[in-house]
Amino acid sequence: MTACVGEPISWLRLEGFALGAPDPGIASHIAACATCRGCLDHIRADVVALPALEPAVRPVRRRRWMTPAFAAVGAAVLAAIAVIIVRDPAAGGPEALDAKLGAVAVKGVGEVTLELVRDRAGEIRHDASRYARGDRWKVVVTCPPAGAAWVEVSVSDGATTDHPLAPAQLVCGNRVVVPGAFSITGLGTNRVCASVAAAAGAPAATVCTSLRPE
Amino acid sequence: MLRSREDAVDVVHALFADLIPTWTPDVDLPYLYRAVTHRCLNLMRDRGTRARLLEREQTAAAPVGRVRLDDEVVGVGLVAALTERLDDGHLQVLVCRFVDDMTQDEIAAHLGVSRRTVGKRLDRIREAVTLLRREEAS
């Protein structure tokens, strides 16, 4: 039994109905059509508990006395303080401020920026350099639109090298996510590298970063 | 559409990770539908991912095809093959009609185009499928 008895209710309408949106037309059709009723049951049963999202940050209101000159002086003072108190990243202190994989120029592609994104129980961080059990990592690529990039990701713990993500040919754009995510296990520093080329087998440029355990 | 729960979770995760910094009340279910469809189609355009999806496609796990394109249910294989022949606008109509089972009026409202445009795109889709099947047969 695969055919709808009349005009099928679209998945968008069914999902809205499953979320509680009032839709009088659906109830009578669902009562009469086992196929569409099965689709609604599939939607209701297909629940994937995604991790909680990071709360949105409200933009800070600018005060009237915040002139550009004052802002520049303040930024310089803060930067000077940051230089004085920044700790050695090799120590067990706060995470390094910049753990991006980096930017490279790739022949046939252009300027490519690669970034590691960490998902820790729903908290997304773009500057993470430490890993813990359960963290999910994704690689994000930014390259000139209308181009394409071949990306291969490797993770090495010094003894073995893994390729947790399938090599991917991406359509270039702003912050394009390499399909898939990976986790890091173990107790030591892992080196994550991403090689970028115009196509599989073409000359590649590689950028790496180190991830340390919490 | 991706026939993979992990890939689907990744697509949704990536979408929300991009939306959070600029969150607005305008993000509703239809918007999320369009955005996720767009990202899934981008994934399927990538040859490496397409090969991986086709290799592990489980037709038994696919939802029932309530709307058919002539005599066939539009599956991952056909959508993947058409990503190289059709542009974004046509692919969105393809997915809306034959994967999400929308009517032409719903598609027009969902994509913000006229019903006539939807009809024209469906005709073009049928031509592309006919040509594809002819090439496969020969």
CSV table of C-alpha atoms in Angstrom, one decimal:
chain,number,residue,atom,x,y,z
A,1,MET,CA,0.0,0.0,0.0
A,2,THR,CA,2.0,3.0,-1.2
A,3,ALA,CA,-0.5,5.4,-2.9
A,4,CYS,CA,-2.2,8.2,-1.2
A,5,VAL,CA,-6.0,8.1,-1.5
A,6,GLY,CA,-6.1,11.7,-2.8
A,7,GLU,CA,-3.7,14.6,-2.9
A,8,PRO,CA,-0.8,13.9,-0.6
A,9,ILE,CA,-0.1,16.2,2.3
A,10,SER,CA,3.4,17.7,1.9
A,11,TRP,CA,6.1,16.8,4.4
A,12,LEU,CA,6.3,20.5,5.4
A,13,ARG,CA,2.7,20.6,6.3
A,14,LEU,CA,2.9,17.3,8.1
A,15,GLU,CA,5.9,18.5,10.1
A,16,GLY,CA,4.1,21.7,11.0
A,17,PHE,CA,1.1,19.7,12.1
A,18,ALA,CA,3.3,17.4,14.2
A,19,LEU,CA,4.7,20.5,15.9
A,20,GLY,CA,1.2,21.6,16.9
A,21,ALA,CA,0.3,24.0,14.1
A,22,PRO,CA,-3.5,24.0,13.6
A,23,ASP,CA,-4.4,22.6,10.2
A,24,PRO,CA,-8.0,21.4,9.8
A,25,GLY,CA,-7.4,19.9,6.4
A,26,ILE,CA,-4.9,17.4,7.6
A,27,ALA,CA,-6.9,15.7,10.3
A,28,SER,CA,-9.7,14.5,7.9
A,29,HIS,CA,-7.2,13.3,5.3
A,30,ILE,CA,-5.0,11.5,7.8
A,31,ALA,CA,-8.1,9.7,9.1
A,32,ALA,CA,-8.9,8.4,5.6
A,33,CYS,CA,-5.4,7.8,4.2
A,34,ALA,CA,-3.2,5.1,5.8
A,35,THR,CA,-0.2,6.1,3.7
A,36,CYS,CA,-0.1,9.7,4.8
A,37,ARG,CA,-0.9,8.7,8.3
A,38,GLY,CA,2.1,6.5,8.1
A,39,CYS,CA,4.2,9.5,7.0
A,40,LEU,CA,2.9,11.5,10.0
A,41,ASP,CA,3.8,8.6,12.3
A,42,HIS,CA,7.3,8.5,10.8
A,43,ILE,CA,7.8,12.2,11.5
A,44,ARG,CA,6.6,11.9,15.1
A,45,ALA,CA,8.8,8.8,15.7
A,46,ASP,CA,11.8,10.2,14.0
A,47,VAL,CA,13.1,12.3,16.8
A,48,VAL,CA,16.8,13.1,17.0
A,49,ALA,CA,17.9,14.7,20.2
A,50,LEU,CA,20.3,17.4,19.0
A,51,PRO,CA,22.5,19.0,21.6
A,52,ALA,CA,21.4,22.3,23.1
A,53,LEU,CA,22.3,25.4,21.1
A,54,GLU,CA,24.5,28.2,22.4
A,55,PRO,CA,22.4,31.2,23.4
A,56,ALA,CA,22.5,34.1,21.0
A,57,VAL,CA,24.6,37.1,22.1
A,58,ARG,CA,22.7,40.4,22.1
A,59,PRO,CA,24.7,43.2,20.4
A,60,VAL,CA,26.2,45.7,23.0
A,61,ARG,CA,24.7,49.2,22.9
A,62,ARG,CA,27.2,51.9,22.2
A,63,ARG,CA,27.3,54.7,24.7
A,64,ARG,CA,27.4,58.3,23.4
A,65,TRP,CA,30.8,59.0,24.9
A,66,MET,CA,32.4,56.0,23.0
A,67,THR,CA,34.2,57.9,20.2
A,68,PRO,CA,36.4,56.2,17.7
A,69,ALA,CA,39.5,57.7,19.3
A,70,PHE,CA,38.5,56.5,22.7
A,71,ALA,CA,37.8,53.0,21.3
A,72,ALA,CA,41.3,52.9,19.6
A,73,VAL,CA,43.1,53.9,22.8
A,74,GLY,CA,41.1,51.4,24.9
A,75,ALA,CA,41.8,48.6,22.4
A,76,ALA,CA,45.5,49.4,22.5
A,77,VAL,CA,45.5,49.3,26.3
A,78,LEU,CA,43.6,46.0,26.4
A,79,ALA,CA,46.0,44.5,23.8
A,80,ALA,CA,49.0,45.6,25.9
A,81,ILE,CA,47.4,43.9,29.0
A,82,ALA,CA,46.7,40.7,27.0
A,83,VAL,CA,50.4,40.5,25.9
A,84,ILE,CA,51.5,40.9,29.5
A,85,ILE,CA,49.3,38.2,31.0
A,86,VAL,CA,49.0,35.7,28.2
A,87,ARG,CA,50.2,32.3,29.3
A,88,ASP,CA,52.3,29.7,27.5
A,89,PRO,CA,49.8,27.5,25.6
A,90,ALA,CA,51.9,24.4,26.3
A,91,ALA,CA,51.0,24.8,30.0
A,92,GLY,CA,47.7,23.6,31.3
A,93,GLY,CA,46.1,27.0,31.2
A,94,PRO,CA,43.4,28.7,29.2
A,95,GLU,CA,43.0,27.8,25.5
A,96,ALA,CA,45.2,29.6,22.9
A,97,LEU,CA,43.4,32.5,21.3
A,98,ASP,CA,44.0,31.3,17.8
A,99,ALA,CA,43.7,27.7,16.9
A,100,LYS,CA,42.7,28.1,13.3
A,101,LEU,CA,44.1,25.7,10.8
A,102,GLY,CA,45.2,28.7,8.8
A,103,ALA,CA,45.1,30.3,5.4
A,104,VAL,CA,46.9,29.0,2.3
A,105,ALA,CA,47.1,30.0,-1.3
A,106,VAL,CA,46.2,27.0,-3.5
A,107,LYS,CA,46.9,26.9,-7.2
A,108,GLY,CA,43.7,26.8,-9.1
A,109,VAL,CA,41.6,27.7,-6.1
A,110,GLY,CA,43.0,30.9,-4.6
A,111,GLU,CA,43.2,31.9,-1.0
A,112,VAL,CA,41.7,29.2,1.2
A,113,THR,CA,41.0,29.6,4.9
A,114,LEU,CA,40.5,26.5,7.0
A,115,GLU,CA,39.1,26.4,10.5
A,116,LEU,CA,38.4,23.8,13.1
A,117,VAL,CA,35.0,24.0,14.9
A,118,ARG,CA,34.4,22.2,18.1
A,119,ASP,CA,31.0,21.1,19.3
A,120,ARG,CA,31.1,20.2,23.0
A,121,ALA,CA,27.6,19.2,24.2
A,122,GLY,CA,26.0,21.9,22.1
A,123,GLU,CA,28.5,24.6,22.8
A,124,ILE,CA,30.2,25.7,19.5
A,125,ARG,CA,33.7,27.2,19.6
A,126,HIS,CA,35.7,28.4,16.6
A,127,ASP,CA,38.9,29.0,18.6
A,128,ALA,CA,39.2,25.7,20.5
A,129,SER,CA,42.6,24.1,20.9
A,130,ARG,CA,41.8,21.4,23.5
A,131,TYR,CA,39.8,18.3,23.2
A,132,ALA,CA,37.9,16.1,25.6
A,133,ARG,CA,35.9,12.9,25.3
A,134,GLY,CA,32.7,13.4,23.5
A,135,ASP,CA,33.8,16.5,21.5
A,136,ARG,CA,32.9,16.6,17.9
A,137,TRP,CA,35.2,18.4,15.4
A,138,LYS,CA,34.3,19.8,12.0
A,139,VAL,CA,36.5,21.4,9.4
A,140,VAL,CA,35.2,24.6,7.7
A,141,VAL,CA,36.6,26.0,4.5
A,142,THR,CA,36.3,29.4,3.0
A,143,CYS,CA,37.5,29.9,-0.6
A,144,PRO,CA,36.6,32.1,-3.5
A,145,PRO,CA,33.1,31.4,-4.9
A,146,ALA,CA,32.7,29.8,-8.3
A,147,GLY,CA,35.7,27.6,-7.5
A,148,ALA,CA,36.1,24.1,-6.1
A,149,ALA,CA,38.5,22.6,-3.6
A,150,TRP,CA,39.5,19.1,-2.8
A,151,VAL,CA,40.0,18.7,1.0
A,152,GLU,CA,41.6,15.8,2.9
A,153,VAL,CA,41.8,15.8,6.6
A,154,SER,CA,44.2,13.8,8.7
A,155,VAL,CA,44.7,13.4,12.5
A,156,SER,CA,48.0,12.1,13.9
A,157,ASP,CA,48.9,11.3,17.5
A,158,GLY,CA,52.5,10.8,16.7
A,159,ALA,CA,52.2,7.1,16.3
A,160,THR,CA,49.4,6.6,13.8
A,161,THR,CA,47.7,8.8,11.3
A,162,ASP,CA,44.0,8.6,10.6
A,163,HIS,CA,41.8,10.1,8.0
A,164,PRO,CA,38.5,10.5,9.9
A,165,LEU,CA,36.7,12.3,7.1
A,166,ALA,CA,36.2,11.1,3.5
A,167,PRO,CA,38.2,13.3,1.1
A,168,ALA,CA,35.7,15.8,-0.3
A,169,GLN,CA,35.4,18.0,-3.4
A,170,LEU,CA,33.7,21.1,-2.2
A,171,VAL,CA,31.9,23.9,-4.0
A,172,CYS,CA,33.7,27.0,-2.7
A,173,GLY,CA,32.0,29.6,-0.7
A,174,ASN,CA,32.0,31.2,2.7
A,175,ARG,CA,32.5,28.7,5.6
A,176,VAL,CA,31.6,25.6,3.7
A,177,VAL,CA,31.6,22.6,6.0
A,178,VAL,CA,33.5,19.5,5.0
A,179,PRO,CA,31.0,16.7,5.3
A,180,GLY,CA,31.3,14.6,8.5
A,181,ALA,CA,32.6,15.2,12.0
A,182,PHE,CA,35.2,13.4,14.0
A,183,SER,CA,36.2,12.8,17.6
A,184,ILE,CA,39.6,12.6,19.2
A,185,THR,CA,40.5,10.0,21.8
A,186,GLY,CA,43.6,9.4,23.7
A,187,LEU,CA,45.8,11.3,26.2
A,188,GLY,CA,48.3,13.2,24.1
A,189,THR,CA,48.5,16.0,21.6
A,190,ASN,CA,47.0,15.3,18.3
A,191,ARG,CA,48.0,17.1,15.1
A,192,VAL,CA,45.1,17.9,12.8
A,193,CYS,CA,46.0,18.7,9.2
A,194,ALA,CA,44.0,19.7,6.2
A,195,SER,CA,45.3,19.4,2.7
A,196,VAL,CA,43.7,21.5,0.0
A,197,ALA,CA,44.0,21.2,-3.8
A,198,ALA,CA,42.1,22.2,-6.8
A,199,ALA,CA,41.2,18.5,-7.5
A,200,ALA,CA,42.2,15.0,-6.4
A,201,GLY,CA,45.8,14.4,-7.3
A,202,ALA,CA,46.6,18.1,-7.9
A,203,PRO,CA,49.4,19.8,-5.9
A,204,ALA,CA,48.1,20.5,-2.5
A,205,ALA,CA,48.9,22.9,0.3
A,206,THR,CA,48.6,21.7,3.9
A,207,VAL,CA,47.9,23.5,7.1
A,208,CYS,CA,48.0,21.9,10.6
A,209,THR,CA,47.2,22.7,14.1
A,210,SER,CA,47.7,20.9,17.4
A,211,LEU,CA,44.9,19.9,19.8
A,212,ARG,CA,45.8,19.2,23.4
A,213,PRO,CA,43.8,17.2,25.9
A,214,GLU,CA,41.8,19.0,28.6
B,1,MET,CA,17.0,13.0,1.3
B,2,LEU,CA,20.5,12.1,2.3
B,3,ARG,CA,19.5,8.6,3.5
B,4,SER,CA,21.9,9.0,6.4
B,5,ARG,CA,21.0,10.2,9.9
B,6,GLU,CA,24.6,11.3,10.6
B,7,ASP,CA,24.8,13.4,7.5
B,8,ALA,CA,21.4,14.9,8.2
B,9,VAL,CA,22.4,15.8,11.8
B,10,ASP,CA,25.6,17.4,10.4
B,11,VAL,CA,23.6,19.4,7.9
B,12,VAL,CA,21.2,20.7,10.6
B,13,HIS,CA,24.1,21.3,13.0
B,14,ALA,CA,26.0,23.3,10.4
B,15,LEU,CA,22.9,25.4,9.6
B,16,PHE,CA,22.2,26.3,13.2
B,17,ALA,CA,25.9,27.0,13.8
B,18,ASP,CA,25.7,29.5,11.0
B,19,LEU,CA,22.4,31.0,12.1
B,20,ILE,CA,23.1,31.5,15.7
B,21,PRO,CA,25.4,34.6,15.4
B,22,THR,CA,22.7,36.4,13.4
B,23,TRP,CA,19.5,34.9,14.9
B,24,THR,CA,16.3,36.6,13.9
B,25,PRO,CA,12.6,35.9,14.5
B,26,ASP,CA,12.2,35.4,10.8
B,27,VAL,CA,13.7,31.9,11.0
B,28,ASP,CA,10.6,29.7,10.7
B,29,LEU,CA,10.0,26.1,9.6
B,30,PRO,CA,9.6,26.9,5.9
B,31,TYR,CA,12.9,28.9,6.0
B,32,LEU,CA,14.7,26.0,7.7
B,33,TYR,CA,13.2,23.6,5.1
B,34,ARG,CA,14.6,25.7,2.2
B,35,ALA,CA,18.0,26.1,3.9
B,36,VAL,CA,18.4,22.4,4.7
B,37,THR,CA,17.3,21.4,1.2
B,38,HIS,CA,19.8,23.8,-0.3
B,39,ARG,CA,22.6,22.4,1.9
B,40,CYS,CA,21.6,18.8,1.1
B,41,LEU,CA,21.7,19.6,-2.6
B,42,ASN,CA,25.2,21.2,-2.2
B,43,LEU,CA,26.3,18.0,-0.4
B,44,MET,CA,25.0,15.9,-3.3
B,45,ARG,CA,26.8,18.0,-5.8
B,46,ASP,CA,30.1,17.0,-4.3
B,47,ARG,CA,31.1,13.9,-6.2
B,48,GLY,CA,32.9,12.3,-3.3
B,49,THR,CA,29.9,12.6,-1.0
B,50,ARG,CA,27.5,11.6,-3.7
B,51,ALA,CA,29.4,8.3,-4.3
B,52,ARG,CA,29.4,7.6,-0.6
B,53,LEU,CA,25.6,8.3,-0.3
B,54,LEU,CA,24.8,6.1,-3.3
B,55,GLU,CA,27.0,3.3,-2.0
B,56,ARG,CA,25.1,3.1,1.3
B,57,GLU,CA,21.6,4.1,0.1
B,58,GLN,CA,19.0,1.9,1.7
B,59,THR,CA,15.9,1.9,-0.3
B,60,ALA,CA,14.1,-0.1,2.4
B,61,ALA,CA,14.6,2.8,4.8
B,62,ALA,CA,13.3,5.4,2.3
B,63,PRO,CA,9.9,7.0,3.0
B,64,VAL,CA,7.0,5.9,0.8
B,65,GLY,CA,7.0,7.7,-2.5
B,66,ARG,CA,3.5,9.2,-2.6
B,67,VAL,CA,4.2,11.3,-5.7
B,68,ARG,CA,5.8,9.8,-8.7
B,69,LEU,CA,7.6,11.3,-11.7
B,70,ASP,CA,5.9,9.3,-14.4
B,71,ASP,CA,6.5,5.7,-13.2
B,72,GLU,CA,9.3,6.1,-10.8
B,73,VAL,CA,9.8,7.4,-7.3
B,74,VAL,CA,12.5,10.1,-7.2
B,75,GLY,CA,15.3,8.7,-5.1
B,76,VAL,CA,18.8,9.7,-4.1
B,77,GLY,CA,20.3,8.3,-7.2
B,78,LEU,CA,18.1,10.3,-9.6
B,79,VAL,CA,18.5,13.5,-7.6
B,80,ALA,CA,22.3,13.0,-7.5
B,81,ALA,CA,22.4,12.4,-11.3
B,82,LEU,CA,20.3,15.6,-11.9
B,83,THR,CA,22.5,17.8,-9.7
B,84,GLU,CA,24.9,18.1,-12.7
B,85,ARG,CA,22.2,18.8,-15.2
B,86,LEU,CA,19.8,21.2,-13.4
B,87,ASP,CA,20.4,24.5,-11.6
B,88,ASP,CA,19.4,25.4,-8.1
B,89,GLY,CA,16.0,26.6,-9.0
B,90,HIS,CA,15.0,23.4,-10.8
B,91,LEU,CA,16.5,21.2,-8.1
B,92,GLN,CA,14.6,22.9,-5.4
B,93,VAL,CA,11.4,22.4,-7.4
B,94,LEU,CA,12.4,18.7,-7.9
B,95,VAL,CA,12.9,18.1,-4.2
B,96,CYS,CA,9.8,20.1,-3.2
B,97,ARG,CA,7.5,18.2,-5.6
B,98,PHE,CA,8.9,14.6,-5.6
B,99,VAL,CA,10.6,14.3,-2.2
B,100,ASP,CA,8.6,16.6,0.0
B,101,ASP,CA,5.3,16.0,-1.9
B,102,MET,CA,4.3,19.6,-2.2
B,103,THR,CA,1.6,20.8,-4.6
B,104,GLN,CA,2.5,23.3,-7.3
B,105,ASP,CA,0.7,26.0,-5.4
B,106,GLU,CA,2.6,25.1,-2.2
B,107,ILE,CA,5.9,25.1,-4.1
B,108,ALA,CA,5.2,28.5,-5.6
B,109,ALA,CA,4.4,30.0,-2.2
B,110,HIS,CA,7.4,28.2,-0.6
B,111,LEU,CA,10.0,29.4,-3.1
B,112,GLY,CA,8.4,32.8,-3.8
B,113,VAL,CA,7.9,32.2,-7.5
B,114,SER,CA,4.8,32.0,-9.7
B,115,ARG,CA,2.8,28.8,-10.3
B,116,ARG,CA,3.6,29.2,-14.0
B,117,THR,CA,7.4,29.2,-13.2
B,118,VAL,CA,6.9,26.0,-11.1
B,119,GLY,CA,5.1,24.4,-14.0
B,120,LYS,CA,7.8,25.3,-16.5
B,121,ARG,CA,10.5,24.0,-14.2
B,122,LEU,CA,8.7,20.7,-13.8
B,123,ASP,CA,8.5,20.4,-17.6
B,124,ARG,CA,12.2,21.0,-17.8
B,125,ILE,CA,12.8,18.4,-15.0
B,126,ARG,CA,10.8,15.8,-17.0
B,127,GLU,CA,12.9,16.5,-20.1
B,128,ALA,CA,16.1,16.1,-18.1
B,129,VAL,CA,14.9,12.8,-16.7
B,130,THR,CA,13.8,11.5,-20.1
B,131,LEU,CA,17.2,12.5,-21.6
B,132,LEU,CA,19.0,10.8,-18.7
B,133,ARG,CA,17.1,7.6,-19.1
B,134,ARG,CA,17.6,7.6,-22.8
B,135,GLU,CA,21.4,8.0,-22.3
B,136,GLU,CA,21.4,5.2,-19.7
B,137,ALA,CA,19.5,2.9,-22.1
B,138,SER,CA,21.9,3.6,-24.9
